[in-house]
Tab-separated table of N, CA and C in Angstrom:
chain	number	residue	atom	x	y	z
A	3	SER	N	55.721	-14.415	-32.813
A	3	SER	CA	54.614	-15.210	-33.294
A	3	SER	C	53.964	-16.066	-32.411
A	4	VAL	N	54.572	-16.775	-31.738
A	4	VAL	CA	53.978	-17.781	-30.590
A	4	VAL	C	53.209	-16.834	-29.349
A	5	GLY	N	53.736	-15.728	-29.185
A	5	GLY	CA	52.999	-14.773	-28.169
A	5	GLY	C	51.755	-14.360	-28.739
A	6	ILE	N	51.843	-13.785	-29.911
A	6	ILE	CA	50.730	-13.211	-30.820
A	6	ILE	C	49.674	-14.410	-30.908
A	7	GLY	N	50.020	-15.643	-31.221
A	7	GLY	CA	49.263	-16.759	-31.285
A	7	GLY	C	48.475	-16.883	-30.177
A	8	PHE	N	49.046	-16.864	-28.849
A	8	PHE	CA	48.233	-17.318	-27.726
A	8	PHE	C	47.506	-16.019	-27.386
A	9	GLY	N	47.807	-14.842	-27.724
A	9	GLY	CA	46.788	-13.531	-27.307
A	9	GLY	C	45.799	-13.647	-28.281
A	10	LEU	N	45.805	-14.110	-29.456
A	10	LEU	CA	44.538	-14.222	-30.262
A	10	LEU	C	43.709	-15.277	-30.199
A	11	LYS	N	44.283	-16.148	-29.385
A	11	LYS	CA	43.474	-17.399	-29.120
A	11	LYS	C	42.090	-17.100	-28.372
A	12	GLU	N	42.178	-16.291	-27.512
A	12	GLU	CA	41.058	-15.790	-26.670
A	12	GLU	C	39.970	-15.066	-27.635
A	13	VAL	N	40.667	-13.922	-28.538
A	13	VAL	CA	39.833	-13.109	-29.236
A	13	VAL	C	39.265	-14.103	-30.274
A	14	ILE	N	39.853	-14.848	-30.889
A	14	ILE	CA	39.155	-15.827	-31.977
A	14	ILE	C	38.194	-16.806	-31.338
A	15	GLY	N	38.426	-17.279	-30.081
A	15	GLY	CA	37.436	-18.194	-29.547
A	15	GLY	C	36.107	-17.306	-28.995
A	16	ASN	N	36.305	-16.121	-28.774
A	16	ASN	CA	34.983	-15.216	-28.461
A	16	ASN	C	34.489	-14.732	-29.802
A	17	LEU	N	35.264	-14.598	-30.912
A	17	LEU	CA	34.663	-14.342	-32.039
A	17	LEU	C	33.508	-15.482	-32.616
A	18	ILE	N	34.202	-16.721	-32.609
A	18	ILE	CA	33.629	-17.753	-33.180
A	18	ILE	C	32.344	-18.089	-32.237
A	19	SER	N	32.542	-17.840	-30.769
A	19	SER	CA	31.514	-18.001	-29.985
A	19	SER	C	30.244	-17.119	-30.109
A	20	GLY	N	30.789	-16.127	-30.478
A	20	GLY	CA	29.820	-14.883	-30.825
A	20	GLY	C	28.888	-15.198	-32.278
A	21	VAL	N	29.518	-15.644	-33.258
A	21	VAL	CA	28.987	-16.123	-34.219
A	21	VAL	C	27.896	-17.192	-34.100
A	22	LEU	N	28.408	-18.280	-33.074
A	22	LEU	CA	27.486	-19.317	-32.942
A	22	LEU	C	26.350	-18.915	-32.315
A	23	LEU	N	26.428	-17.789	-31.373
A	23	LEU	CA	25.304	-17.458	-30.459
A	23	LEU	C	24.288	-16.754	-31.300
A	24	LEU	N	25.086	-15.954	-32.380
A	24	LEU	CA	23.859	-15.172	-33.093
A	24	LEU	C	23.213	-16.211	-34.077
A	25	ILE	N	23.953	-17.330	-34.662
A	25	ILE	CA	23.357	-18.071	-35.678
A	25	ILE	C	22.316	-18.947	-34.909
A	26	ASP	N	22.570	-19.298	-33.507
A	26	ASP	CA	21.485	-20.503	-33.188
A	26	ASP	C	20.487	-19.681	-32.199
A	27	GLN	N	20.804	-18.436	-31.824
A	27	GLN	CA	20.283	-17.560	-31.040
A	27	GLN	C	19.397	-18.419	-29.629
A	28	SER	N	20.818	-18.928	-28.990
A	28	SER	CA	20.373	-19.675	-27.831
A	28	SER	C	20.417	-18.521	-26.820
A	29	LEU	N	20.809	-17.208	-27.129
A	29	LEU	CA	20.766	-16.306	-26.026
A	29	LEU	C	20.276	-14.921	-26.887
A	30	ARG	N	19.258	-14.143	-26.643
A	30	ARG	CA	18.867	-13.105	-27.372
A	30	ARG	C	18.714	-11.949	-26.169
A	31	PRO	N	18.546	-10.774	-26.707
A	31	PRO	CA	18.244	-9.603	-25.859
A	31	PRO	C	16.984	-9.747	-25.136
A	32	GLY	N	17.144	-9.476	-23.736
A	32	GLY	CA	15.678	-9.701	-23.016
A	32	GLY	C	15.637	-10.928	-22.340
A	33	ASP	N	16.749	-11.968	-22.597
A	33	ASP	CA	16.874	-13.084	-21.647
A	33	ASP	C	17.406	-12.795	-20.455
A	34	VAL	N	16.790	-13.454	-19.321
A	34	VAL	CA	17.234	-13.313	-18.162
A	34	VAL	C	18.091	-14.333	-17.611
A	35	VAL	N	19.504	-14.082	-17.306
A	35	VAL	CA	20.732	-15.157	-16.999
A	35	VAL	C	21.216	-15.116	-15.871
A	36	ASP	N	21.884	-15.965	-15.563
A	36	ASP	CA	22.746	-16.055	-14.155
A	36	ASP	C	24.050	-16.318	-14.408
A	37	VAL	N	25.071	-15.448	-14.550
A	37	VAL	CA	26.469	-15.731	-14.861
A	37	VAL	C	27.273	-15.668	-13.806
A	38	ASP	N	27.894	-16.536	-13.453
A	38	ASP	CA	29.012	-16.434	-11.994
A	38	ASP	C	28.030	-15.812	-10.826
A	39	GLY	N	26.776	-16.215	-10.616
A	39	GLY	CA	26.080	-15.837	-9.501
A	39	GLY	C	25.332	-14.403	-9.620
A	40	LYS	N	25.540	-13.949	-10.827
A	40	LYS	CA	24.940	-12.415	-11.025
A	40	LYS	C	23.809	-12.707	-12.013
A	41	ILE	N	22.753	-12.284	-11.632
A	41	ILE	CA	21.555	-12.321	-12.320
A	41	ILE	C	21.169	-11.333	-12.995
A	42	GLY	N	21.091	-11.271	-14.327
A	42	GLY	CA	20.681	-9.867	-15.128
A	42	GLY	C	20.106	-10.113	-16.438
A	43	THR	N	19.776	-9.145	-17.025
A	43	THR	CA	19.081	-9.325	-18.327
A	43	THR	C	20.122	-8.886	-19.406
A	44	VAL	N	19.938	-9.741	-20.557
A	44	VAL	CA	20.906	-9.707	-21.634
A	44	VAL	C	20.429	-8.350	-22.559
A	45	ARG	N	21.315	-7.452	-22.702
A	45	ARG	CA	21.034	-6.094	-23.255
A	45	ARG	C	21.495	-6.222	-24.861
A	46	HIS	N	22.548	-6.797	-25.138
A	46	HIS	CA	22.994	-6.866	-26.500
A	46	HIS	C	24.019	-8.187	-26.452
A	47	VAL	N	23.984	-8.801	-27.775
A	47	VAL	CA	24.824	-9.848	-28.063
A	47	VAL	C	25.455	-9.608	-29.211
A	48	GLY	N	27.052	-9.265	-29.276
A	48	GLY	CA	27.621	-9.002	-30.071
A	48	GLY	C	28.752	-10.173	-30.554
A	49	ILE	N	29.407	-9.735	-31.576
A	49	ILE	CA	30.514	-10.687	-32.289
A	49	ILE	C	31.416	-11.157	-30.895
A	50	ARG	N	32.221	-10.219	-30.225
A	50	ARG	CA	32.911	-10.626	-29.449
A	50	ARG	C	32.448	-10.697	-27.855
A	51	ALA	N	31.477	-10.102	-27.588
A	51	ALA	CA	31.107	-9.952	-26.133
A	51	ALA	C	29.457	-9.843	-25.967
A	52	THR	N	28.955	-10.336	-24.901
A	52	THR	CA	27.527	-9.930	-24.771
A	52	THR	C	27.561	-8.980	-23.152
A	53	ILE	N	26.577	-8.060	-23.471
A	53	ILE	CA	26.225	-7.147	-22.453
A	53	ILE	C	25.206	-7.547	-21.628
A	54	VAL	N	25.289	-7.628	-20.241
A	54	VAL	CA	24.356	-8.355	-19.277
A	54	VAL	C	24.144	-6.869	-18.223
A	55	ASN	N	22.998	-6.481	-18.240
A	55	ASN	CA	22.603	-5.505	-17.096
A	55	ASN	C	22.245	-6.132	-15.852
A	56	THR	N	22.750	-6.234	-14.831
A	56	THR	CA	22.566	-6.772	-13.656
A	56	THR	C	21.345	-6.230	-12.820
A	57	LEU	N	21.134	-6.875	-11.620
A	57	LEU	CA	19.896	-6.097	-10.731
A	57	LEU	C	20.356	-4.940	-10.194
A	58	ASN	N	21.763	-4.581	-10.079
A	58	ASN	CA	22.155	-3.419	-9.534
A	58	ASN	C	22.312	-2.350	-10.493
A	59	ASN	N	21.642	-2.532	-11.995
A	59	ASN	CA	21.682	-1.675	-13.071
A	59	ASN	C	23.144	-1.567	-13.453
A	60	VAL	N	23.878	-2.345	-13.398
A	60	VAL	CA	25.411	-2.386	-13.834
A	60	VAL	C	25.504	-3.158	-15.003
A	61	ASP	N	25.884	-2.524	-16.166
A	61	ASP	CA	26.349	-3.454	-17.218
A	61	ASP	C	27.671	-4.103	-17.096
A	62	VAL	N	27.611	-5.416	-17.337
A	62	VAL	CA	28.730	-6.394	-17.481
A	62	VAL	C	29.090	-6.832	-18.743
A	63	VAL	N	30.148	-6.796	-19.076
A	63	VAL	CA	30.392	-7.194	-20.594
A	63	VAL	C	31.062	-8.566	-20.164
A	64	VAL	N	30.391	-9.538	-20.837
A	64	VAL	CA	30.736	-10.926	-20.646
A	64	VAL	C	31.211	-11.474	-21.973
A	65	PRO	N	32.484	-11.922	-22.112
A	65	PRO	CA	33.083	-12.583	-23.520
A	65	PRO	C	32.256	-13.816	-23.917
A	66	ASN	N	31.854	-13.614	-24.966
A	66	ASN	CA	30.940	-14.637	-25.720
A	66	ASN	C	31.336	-16.219	-25.163
A	67	GLN	N	32.692	-16.341	-25.109
A	67	GLN	CA	33.106	-17.857	-24.974
A	67	GLN	C	32.550	-18.246	-23.714
A	68	THR	N	32.314	-17.673	-22.808
A	68	THR	CA	31.806	-17.848	-21.463
A	68	THR	C	30.495	-18.740	-21.495
A	69	PHE	N	29.684	-18.117	-22.452
A	69	PHE	CA	28.659	-18.705	-22.541
A	69	PHE	C	28.355	-20.166	-23.181
A	70	LEU	N	29.646	-20.558	-23.770
A	70	LEU	CA	29.827	-21.789	-24.572
A	70	LEU	C	30.457	-22.762	-23.716
A	71	THR	N	31.314	-22.118	-22.731
A	71	THR	CA	32.243	-22.945	-22.008
A	71	THR	C	32.004	-23.192	-20.518
A	72	SER	N	30.950	-22.171	-19.875
A	72	SER	CA	30.650	-22.486	-18.460
A	72	SER	C	29.355	-22.707	-18.323
A	73	ALA	N	28.911	-23.031	-16.999
A	73	ALA	CA	27.507	-23.228	-16.933
A	73	ALA	C	26.727	-22.004	-16.962
A	74	VAL	N	25.903	-21.444	-17.509
A	74	VAL	CA	25.153	-20.504	-17.392
A	74	VAL	C	23.632	-20.670	-17.513
A	75	THR	N	22.939	-20.080	-16.413
A	75	THR	CA	21.408	-20.365	-16.245
A	75	THR	C	20.667	-19.318	-16.831
A	76	THR	N	19.883	-19.792	-17.988
A	76	THR	CA	18.989	-19.084	-18.631
A	76	THR	C	17.575	-19.220	-18.208
A	77	PHE	N	16.968	-18.137	-17.423
A	77	PHE	CA	15.522	-18.285	-16.642
A	77	PHE	C	14.557	-17.954	-17.953
A	78	SER	N	14.667	-17.274	-18.782
A	78	SER	CA	13.547	-16.779	-19.719
A	78	SER	C	13.429	-17.849	-20.989
A	79	LYS	N	13.890	-18.939	-21.162
A	79	LYS	CA	13.653	-19.813	-22.097
A	79	LYS	C	12.622	-20.738	-22.110
A	80	GLY	N	12.044	-20.922	-20.919
A	80	GLY	CA	10.746	-21.675	-20.781
A	80	GLY	C	9.814	-20.470	-20.288
A	81	ASP	N	8.371	-21.065	-20.299
A	81	ASP	CA	7.162	-19.999	-19.702
A	81	ASP	C	6.548	-20.633	-18.617
A	82	GLN	N	7.418	-21.559	-17.642
A	82	GLN	CA	7.324	-21.878	-16.342
A	82	GLN	C	7.713	-20.900	-15.393
A	83	PRO	N	6.911	-21.101	-14.275
A	83	PRO	CA	7.476	-20.332	-13.157
A	83	PRO	C	8.860	-20.931	-12.620
A	84	VAL	N	9.498	-20.039	-11.830
A	84	VAL	CA	10.879	-20.473	-11.075
A	84	VAL	C	10.424	-20.701	-9.774
A	85	ARG	N	11.353	-21.759	-9.274
A	85	ARG	CA	11.125	-22.236	-7.632
A	85	ARG	C	12.340	-21.661	-6.929
A	86	MET	N	11.840	-21.138	-5.825
A	86	MET	CA	12.931	-20.769	-4.968
A	86	MET	C	12.835	-21.264	-3.517
A	87	LEU	N	13.949	-21.570	-2.815
A	87	LEU	CA	13.952	-22.445	-1.839
A	87	LEU	C	14.542	-21.333	-0.593
A	88	ILE	N	13.747	-21.426	0.607
A	88	ILE	CA	14.049	-20.535	1.519
A	88	ILE	C	14.191	-21.378	2.794
A	89	PRO	N	15.615	-21.680	3.212
A	89	PRO	CA	15.942	-22.464	4.328
A	89	PRO	C	15.751	-21.552	5.680
A	90	VAL	N	15.213	-22.265	6.580
A	90	VAL	CA	14.636	-21.613	7.873
A	90	VAL	C	15.318	-22.655	9.042
A	91	GLU	N	15.946	-22.419	10.205
A	91	GLU	CA	16.228	-23.004	11.159
A	91	GLU	C	15.536	-22.753	12.433
A	92	VAL	N	14.578	-23.645	13.181
A	92	VAL	CA	13.801	-23.233	14.005
A	92	VAL	C	14.195	-24.059	15.446
A	93	SER	N	13.969	-23.450	16.729
A	93	SER	CA	14.106	-24.242	17.907
A	93	SER	C	13.302	-25.422	17.746
A	94	ASP	N	13.845	-26.523	18.490
A	94	ASP	CA	13.068	-27.736	18.259
A	94	ASP	C	11.935	-27.894	19.552
A	95	ALA	N	11.852	-26.874	20.084
A	95	ALA	CA	10.743	-26.657	21.069
A	95	ALA	C	9.375	-26.316	20.532
A	96	ASN	N	9.482	-25.976	19.187
A	96	ASN	CA	8.133	-25.602	18.254
A	96	ASN	C	7.711	-26.856	17.656
A	97	SER	N	6.279	-26.927	17.507
A	97	SER	CA	5.532	-27.863	16.662
A	97	SER	C	5.884	-27.689	15.357
A	98	PRO	N	6.257	-28.964	14.667
A	98	PRO	CA	6.737	-28.843	13.327
A	98	PRO	C	5.458	-28.335	12.238
A	99	HIS	N	4.169	-28.749	13.058
A	99	HIS	CA	3.038	-28.510	12.182
A	99	HIS	C	2.635	-26.817	12.317
A	100	GLU	N	3.010	-26.404	13.229
A	100	GLU	CA	2.922	-24.865	13.326
A	100	GLU	C	3.914	-24.255	12.633
A	101	VAL	N	4.982	-24.609	12.613
A	101	VAL	CA	6.053	-24.038	11.661
A	101	VAL	C	5.551	-23.967	10.201
A	102	ARG	N	5.098	-25.293	9.914
A	102	ARG	CA	4.592	-25.537	8.556
A	102	ARG	C	3.706	-24.485	8.168
A	103	ASP	N	2.638	-24.189	9.022
A	103	ASP	CA	1.385	-23.603	8.801
A	103	ASP	C	1.800	-22.131	8.707
A	104	ALA	N	2.528	-21.763	9.600
A	104	ALA	CA	3.363	-20.304	9.730
A	104	ALA	C	3.785	-19.939	8.403
A	105	MET	N	4.697	-20.939	7.984
A	105	MET	CA	5.438	-20.651	6.601
A	105	MET	C	4.639	-20.606	5.588
A	106	LEU	N	3.402	-21.515	5.537
A	106	LEU	CA	2.485	-21.516	4.283
A	106	LEU	C	1.633	-20.185	4.254
A	107	THR	N	1.383	-19.708	5.445
A	107	THR	CA	0.447	-18.333	5.413
A	107	THR	C	1.349	-17.384	4.997
A	108	VAL	N	2.553	-16.993	5.183
A	108	VAL	CA	3.461	-15.933	4.564
A	108	VAL	C	3.459	-16.244	3.048
A	109	ALA	N	3.638	-17.419	2.579
A	109	ALA	CA	3.779	-17.659	1.066
A	109	ALA	C	2.531	-17.454	0.207
A	110	ASP	N	1.346	-17.883	1.038
A	110	ASP	CA	0.165	-17.640	0.431
A	110	ASP	C	-0.312	-16.290	0.300
A	111	ALA	N	0.155	-15.384	1.253
A	111	ALA	CA	-0.187	-13.915	1.226
A	111	ALA	C	0.539	-13.328	0.517
A	112	HIS	N	1.757	-13.626	0.022
A	112	HIS	CA	2.728	-12.711	-0.885
A	112	HIS	C	2.194	-12.765	-2.310
A	113	PRO	N	2.121	-11.509	-2.833
A	113	PRO	CA	1.484	-11.452	-4.370
A	113	PRO	C	2.560	-11.934	-5.272
A	114	LEU	N	3.629	-12.001	-5.042
A	114	LEU	CA	4.554	-12.382	-6.129
A	114	LEU	C	4.523	-14.003	-6.296
A	115	VAL	N	3.994	-14.831	-5.183
A	115	VAL	CA	4.189	-16.340	-5.320
A	115	VAL	C	2.993	-16.763	-5.788
A	116	VAL	N	3.080	-17.535	-6.961
A	116	VAL	CA	1.961	-17.975	-7.684
A	116	VAL	C	1.390	-19.307	-6.903
A	117	ASP	N	0.226	-19.435	-7.424
A	117	ASP	CA	-0.810	-20.423	-6.656
A	117	ASP	C	-0.454	-21.914	-7.322
A	118	GLU	N	-0.098	-21.981	-8.645
A	118	GLU	CA	0.190	-23.103	-8.972
A	118	GLU	C	1.373	-23.273	-9.428
A	119	PRO	N	2.501	-24.311	-9.343
A	119	PRO	CA	2.165	-25.047	-8.169
A	119	PRO	C	2.149	-24.374	-6.759
A	120	ASN	N	1.684	-25.159	-5.677
A	120	ASN	CA	1.436	-24.681	-4.606
A	120	ASN	C	2.717	-24.450	-3.988
A	121	PRO	N	2.747	-23.556	-2.888
A	121	PRO	CA	3.911	-23.428	-1.973
A	121	PRO	C	3.971	-24.617	-1.253
A	122	GLU	N	5.006	-25.168	-0.610
A	122	GLU	CA	5.243	-26.448	0.264
A	122	GLU	C	6.252	-26.019	1.281
A	123	VAL	N	6.380	-26.677	2.344
A	123	VAL	CA	7.328	-26.727	3.358
A	123	VAL	C	7.809	-28.146	3.608
A	124	PHE	N	9.128	-28.142	3.681
A	124	PHE	CA	9.853	-29.498	3.611
A	124	PHE	C	10.629	-29.384	5.118
A	125	TYR	N	10.302	-30.553	5.622
A	125	TYR	CA	11.283	-30.568	6.900
A	125	TYR	C	12.428	-31.444	6.517
A	126	ILE	N	13.639	-30.851	6.705
A	126	ILE	CA	14.631	-31.463	6.202
A	126	ILE	C	15.557	-32.179	7.172
A	127	SER	N	15.746	-31.702	8.360
A	127	SER	CA	16.576	-32.343	9.459
A	127	SER	C	16.511	-31.731	10.655
A	128	THR	N	16.870	-32.653	11.660
A	128	THR	CA	16.722	-32.460	13.016
A	128	THR	C	18.137	-32.314	13.508
A	129	GLY	N	18.544	-31.077	14.351
A	129	GLY	CA	19.903	-31.107	14.959
A	129	GLY	C	19.723	-31.216	16.265
A	130	ASP	N	20.861	-30.744	17.148
A	130	ASP	CA	20.794	-30.939	18.516
A	130	ASP	C	19.674	-30.165	19.630
A	131	THR	N	19.474	-29.053	18.837
A	131	THR	CA	18.558	-28.261	19.493
A	131	THR	C	17.608	-27.545	18.315
A	132	SER	N	17.596	-27.985	17.145
A	132	SER	CA	16.754	-27.070	16.184
A	132	SER	C	16.454	-28.246	15.212
A	133	ARG	N	15.475	-27.502	14.333
A	133	ARG	CA	14.939	-28.381	13.201
A	133	ARG	C	15.159	-27.386	11.999
A	134	GLN	N	15.513	-28.061	10.752
A	134	GLN	CA	15.611	-27.327	9.608
A	134	GLN	C	14.579	-27.688	8.650
A	135	TYR	N	14.086	-26.463	8.156
A	135	TYR	CA	12.763	-26.557	7.093
A	135	TYR	C	13.414	-25.692	5.838
A	136	GLU	N	12.507	-26.164	4.830
A	136	GLU	CA	12.578	-25.265	3.484
A	136	GLU	C	11.182	-24.745	3.031
A	137	LEU	N	11.141	-23.656	2.774
A	137	LEU	CA	9.740	-23.179	2.351
A	137	LEU	C	10.205	-23.382	0.488
A	138	ALA	N	9.312	-23.860	0.012
A	138	ALA	CA	9.284	-23.762	-1.571
A	138	ALA	C	8.276	-22.997	-2.121
A	139	VAL	N	8.705	-22.006	-2.966
A	139	VAL	CA	7.665	-21.229	-3.695
A	139	VAL	C	7.939	-20.932	-5.024
A	140	TRP	N	6.919	-20.614	-5.672
A	140	TRP	CA	7.049	-20.378	-7.233
A	140	TRP	C	6.787	-19.096	-7.715
A	141	TYR	N	7.455	-18.435	-8.521
A	141	TYR	CA	7.261	-17.192	-8.795
A	141	TYR	C	7.579	-16.872	-10.412
A	142	GLU	N	6.908	-16.011	-10.849
A	142	GLU	CA	7.073	-15.704	-12.295
A	142	GLU	C	8.421	-15.130	-13.074
A	143	ASN	N	8.802	-13.906	-12.411
A	143	ASN	CA	9.925	-13.148	-13.002
A	143	ASN	C	11.337	-13.386	-12.175
A	144	PRO	N	12.141	-14.008	-12.714
A	144	PRO	CA	13.539	-14.171	-12.342
A	144	PRO	C	13.980	-12.943	-11.629
A	145	LEU	N	13.708	-11.561	-12.145
A	145	LEU	CA	14.433	-10.539	-11.503
A	145	LEU	C	13.827	-9.935	-10.231
A	146	ASP	N	12.850	-10.873	-9.754
A	146	ASP	CA	12.086	-10.735	-8.508
A	146	ASP	C	12.723	-11.490	-7.452
A	147	THR	N	13.952	-11.982	-7.960
A	147	THR	CA	14.471	-13.114	-6.895
A	147	THR	C	15.027	-12.721	-5.424
A	148	VAL	N	15.619	-11.524	-5.558
A	148	VAL	CA	16.359	-10.932	-4.363
A	148	VAL	C	15.273	-10.374	-3.556
A	149	PRO	N	14.478	-9.518	-3.839
A	149	PRO	CA	13.434	-8.932	-3.232
A	149	PRO	C	12.375	-9.699	-2.637
A	150	LEU	N	11.922	-10.541	-3.328
A	150	LEU	CA	11.214	-12.020	-2.912
A	150	LEU	C	11.643	-12.625	-1.895
A	151	HIS	N	12.973	-12.975	-2.030
A	151	HIS	CA	13.856	-13.795	-0.971
A	151	HIS	C	13.798	-12.940	0.410
A	152	SER	N	14.059	-11.662	0.058
A	152	SER	CA	14.009	-10.822	1.666
A	152	SER	C	12.673	-10.632	2.083
A	153	GLU	N	11.717	-10.312	1.229
A	153	GLU	CA	10.291	-10.137	1.798
A	153	GLU	C	9.710	-11.238	2.487
A	154	LEU	N	10.147	-12.460	1.887
A	154	LEU	CA	9.560	-13.738	2.599
A	154	LEU	C	10.380	-14.144	3.746
A	155	TYR	N	11.630	-13.677	3.962
A	155	TYR	CA	12.233	-13.786	5.311
A	155	TYR	C	11.491	-12.816	6.280
A	156	TYR	N	11.320	-11.650	6.014
A	156	TYR	CA	10.769	-10.449	6.667
A	156	TYR	C	9.520	-11.151	7.189
A	157	GLY	N	8.666	-11.642	6.291
A	157	GLY	CA	7.257	-12.070	6.610
A	157	GLY	C	7.292	-13.410	7.499
A	158	ILE	N	8.388	-14.312	7.171
A	158	ILE	CA	8.449	-15.463	8.106
A	158	ILE	C	8.719	-14.973	9.609
A	159	PHE	N	9.916	-13.998	9.864
A	159	PHE	CA	10.019	-13.401	11.137
A	159	PHE	C	8.705	-13.132	11.692
A	160	ASP	N	8.048	-12.120	11.010
A	160	ASP	CA	6.864	-11.446	11.609
A	160	ASP	C	5.970	-12.842	12.132
A	161	GLU	N	5.773	-13.447	11.272
A	161	GLU	CA	4.681	-14.578	11.660
A	161	GLU	C	5.271	-15.522	12.828
A	162	PHE	N	6.220	-15.751	12.573
A	162	PHE	CA	6.951	-16.629	13.780
A	162	PHE	C	6.750	-15.918	14.935
A	163	THR	N	6.876	-14.488	15.059
A	163	THR	CA	6.968	-13.757	16.273
A	163	THR	C	5.559	-13.687	16.691
A	164	LYS	N	4.594	-13.529	15.699
A	164	LYS	CA	3.135	-13.407	16.106
A	164	LYS	C	2.908	-14.673	16.773
A	165	ASN	N	3.171	-15.870	16.317
A	165	ASN	CA	2.733	-17.145	16.855
A	165	ASN	C	3.664	-17.820	17.817
A	166	GLY	N	4.591	-17.059	18.514
A	166	GLY	CA	5.383	-17.345	19.528
A	166	GLY	C	6.603	-18.718	18.904
A	167	ILE	N	6.845	-18.625	17.714
A	167	ILE	CA	7.744	-19.726	17.166
A	167	ILE	C	9.239	-19.204	17.455
A	168	ARG	N	10.064	-19.560	17.885
A	168	ARG	CA	11.484	-19.304	18.165
A	168	ARG	C	12.239	-19.929	17.045
A	169	GLN	N	13.088	-18.877	16.504
A	169	GLN	CA	14.106	-19.246	15.593
A	169	GLN	C	15.179	-19.984	16.298
A	170	ALA	N	15.939	-20.631	15.688
A	170	ALA	CA	17.106	-21.378	16.318
A	170	ALA	C	18.350	-20.511	16.641
A	171	THR	N	18.724	-20.501	17.955
A	171	THR	CA	19.792	-19.924	18.075
A	171	THR	C	20.937	-20.879	18.484
A	172	PRO	N	22.135	-20.817	18.032
A	172	PRO	CA	23.357	-21.620	18.427
A	172	PRO	C	23.437	-21.868	19.937
A	173	GLN	N	23.533	-23.064	20.280
A	173	GLN	CA	23.826	-23.153	21.882
A	173	GLN	C	25.396	-23.515	22.045
A	174	ARG	N	26.194	-22.985	22.803
A	174	ARG	CA	27.425	-23.433	23.036
A	174	ARG	C	27.594	-23.391	24.523
A	175	ASP	N	28.054	-24.658	25.100
A	175	ASP	CA	28.361	-24.777	26.447
A	175	ASP	C	29.845	-24.590	26.735
A	176	LEU	N	30.370	-23.974	27.499
A	176	LEU	CA	31.805	-23.840	27.677
A	176	LEU	C	32.131	-24.401	29.236
A	177	ASN	N	33.071	-25.525	29.329
A	177	ASN	CA	33.344	-25.997	30.487
A	177	ASN	C	34.785	-25.689	30.706
A	178	ILE	N	35.185	-25.113	31.753
A	178	ILE	CA	36.462	-24.680	32.117
A	178	ILE	C	36.728	-25.549	33.319
A	179	ASN	N	37.837	-26.611	33.268
A	179	ASN	CA	38.298	-27.526	34.181
A	179	ASN	C	39.393	-26.791	34.618
A	180	LYS	N	39.632	-26.799	35.932
A	180	LYS	CA	40.772	-25.977	36.557
A	180	LYS	C	41.618	-27.316	37.067
A	181	HIS	N	42.770	-27.462	36.732
A	181	HIS	CA	43.572	-28.381	37.063
A	181	HIS	C	44.911	-27.768	37.801
A	182	ILE	N	45.241	-28.216	38.947
A	182	ILE	CA	46.140	-27.646	39.596
A	182	ILE	C	47.469	-28.594	39.467
A	183	VAL	N	48.429	-28.269	38.986
A	183	VAL	CA	49.794	-29.224	38.844
A	183	VAL	C	50.627	-28.991	39.820
A	184	GLY	N	51.053	-30.295	40.513
A	184	GLY	CA	52.067	-30.012	41.409
A	184	GLY	C	51.648	-29.787	42.757
A	185	GLN	N	50.385	-29.879	42.961
A	185	GLN	CA	50.145	-29.565	44.576
A	185	GLN	C	49.470	-30.961	45.119
């Protein structure tokens, strides 16, 4: 009976969680969610589990208890655009102003990036031979996250190449000291 009790604990927890989700409708079919780093659209909310269709068109059965006991990001609860940050590391030989202008040119030209709020470039830090920046863009559809991320990186690469801006490449110096012992 103790073994059965432990086995039923998860089932009962999922059933209660399912009832709570259905009553308060905090999760509905069509919502875009991020569960454990996987973005997808809720297809069905059931008593025991919720079916989420990922960006790879794979249905994942998520126990309902996960939505009440774990951090789950829901993108479609508001009507505001979503912000994406694109980190870029550039050689310190480049002008920060040229880097900013090139990154903003790419963001302004992309059709999925919204005009308001405006894209921004943040100068994050300076390393030994490089500078780190972040391009912040806003977009409407969370399902566009992966393609937009990729397209912005391609665009930044092309714009940097066109303007002679060099991406950072790690520099390693190796010094070998030869010691002769006993001579």
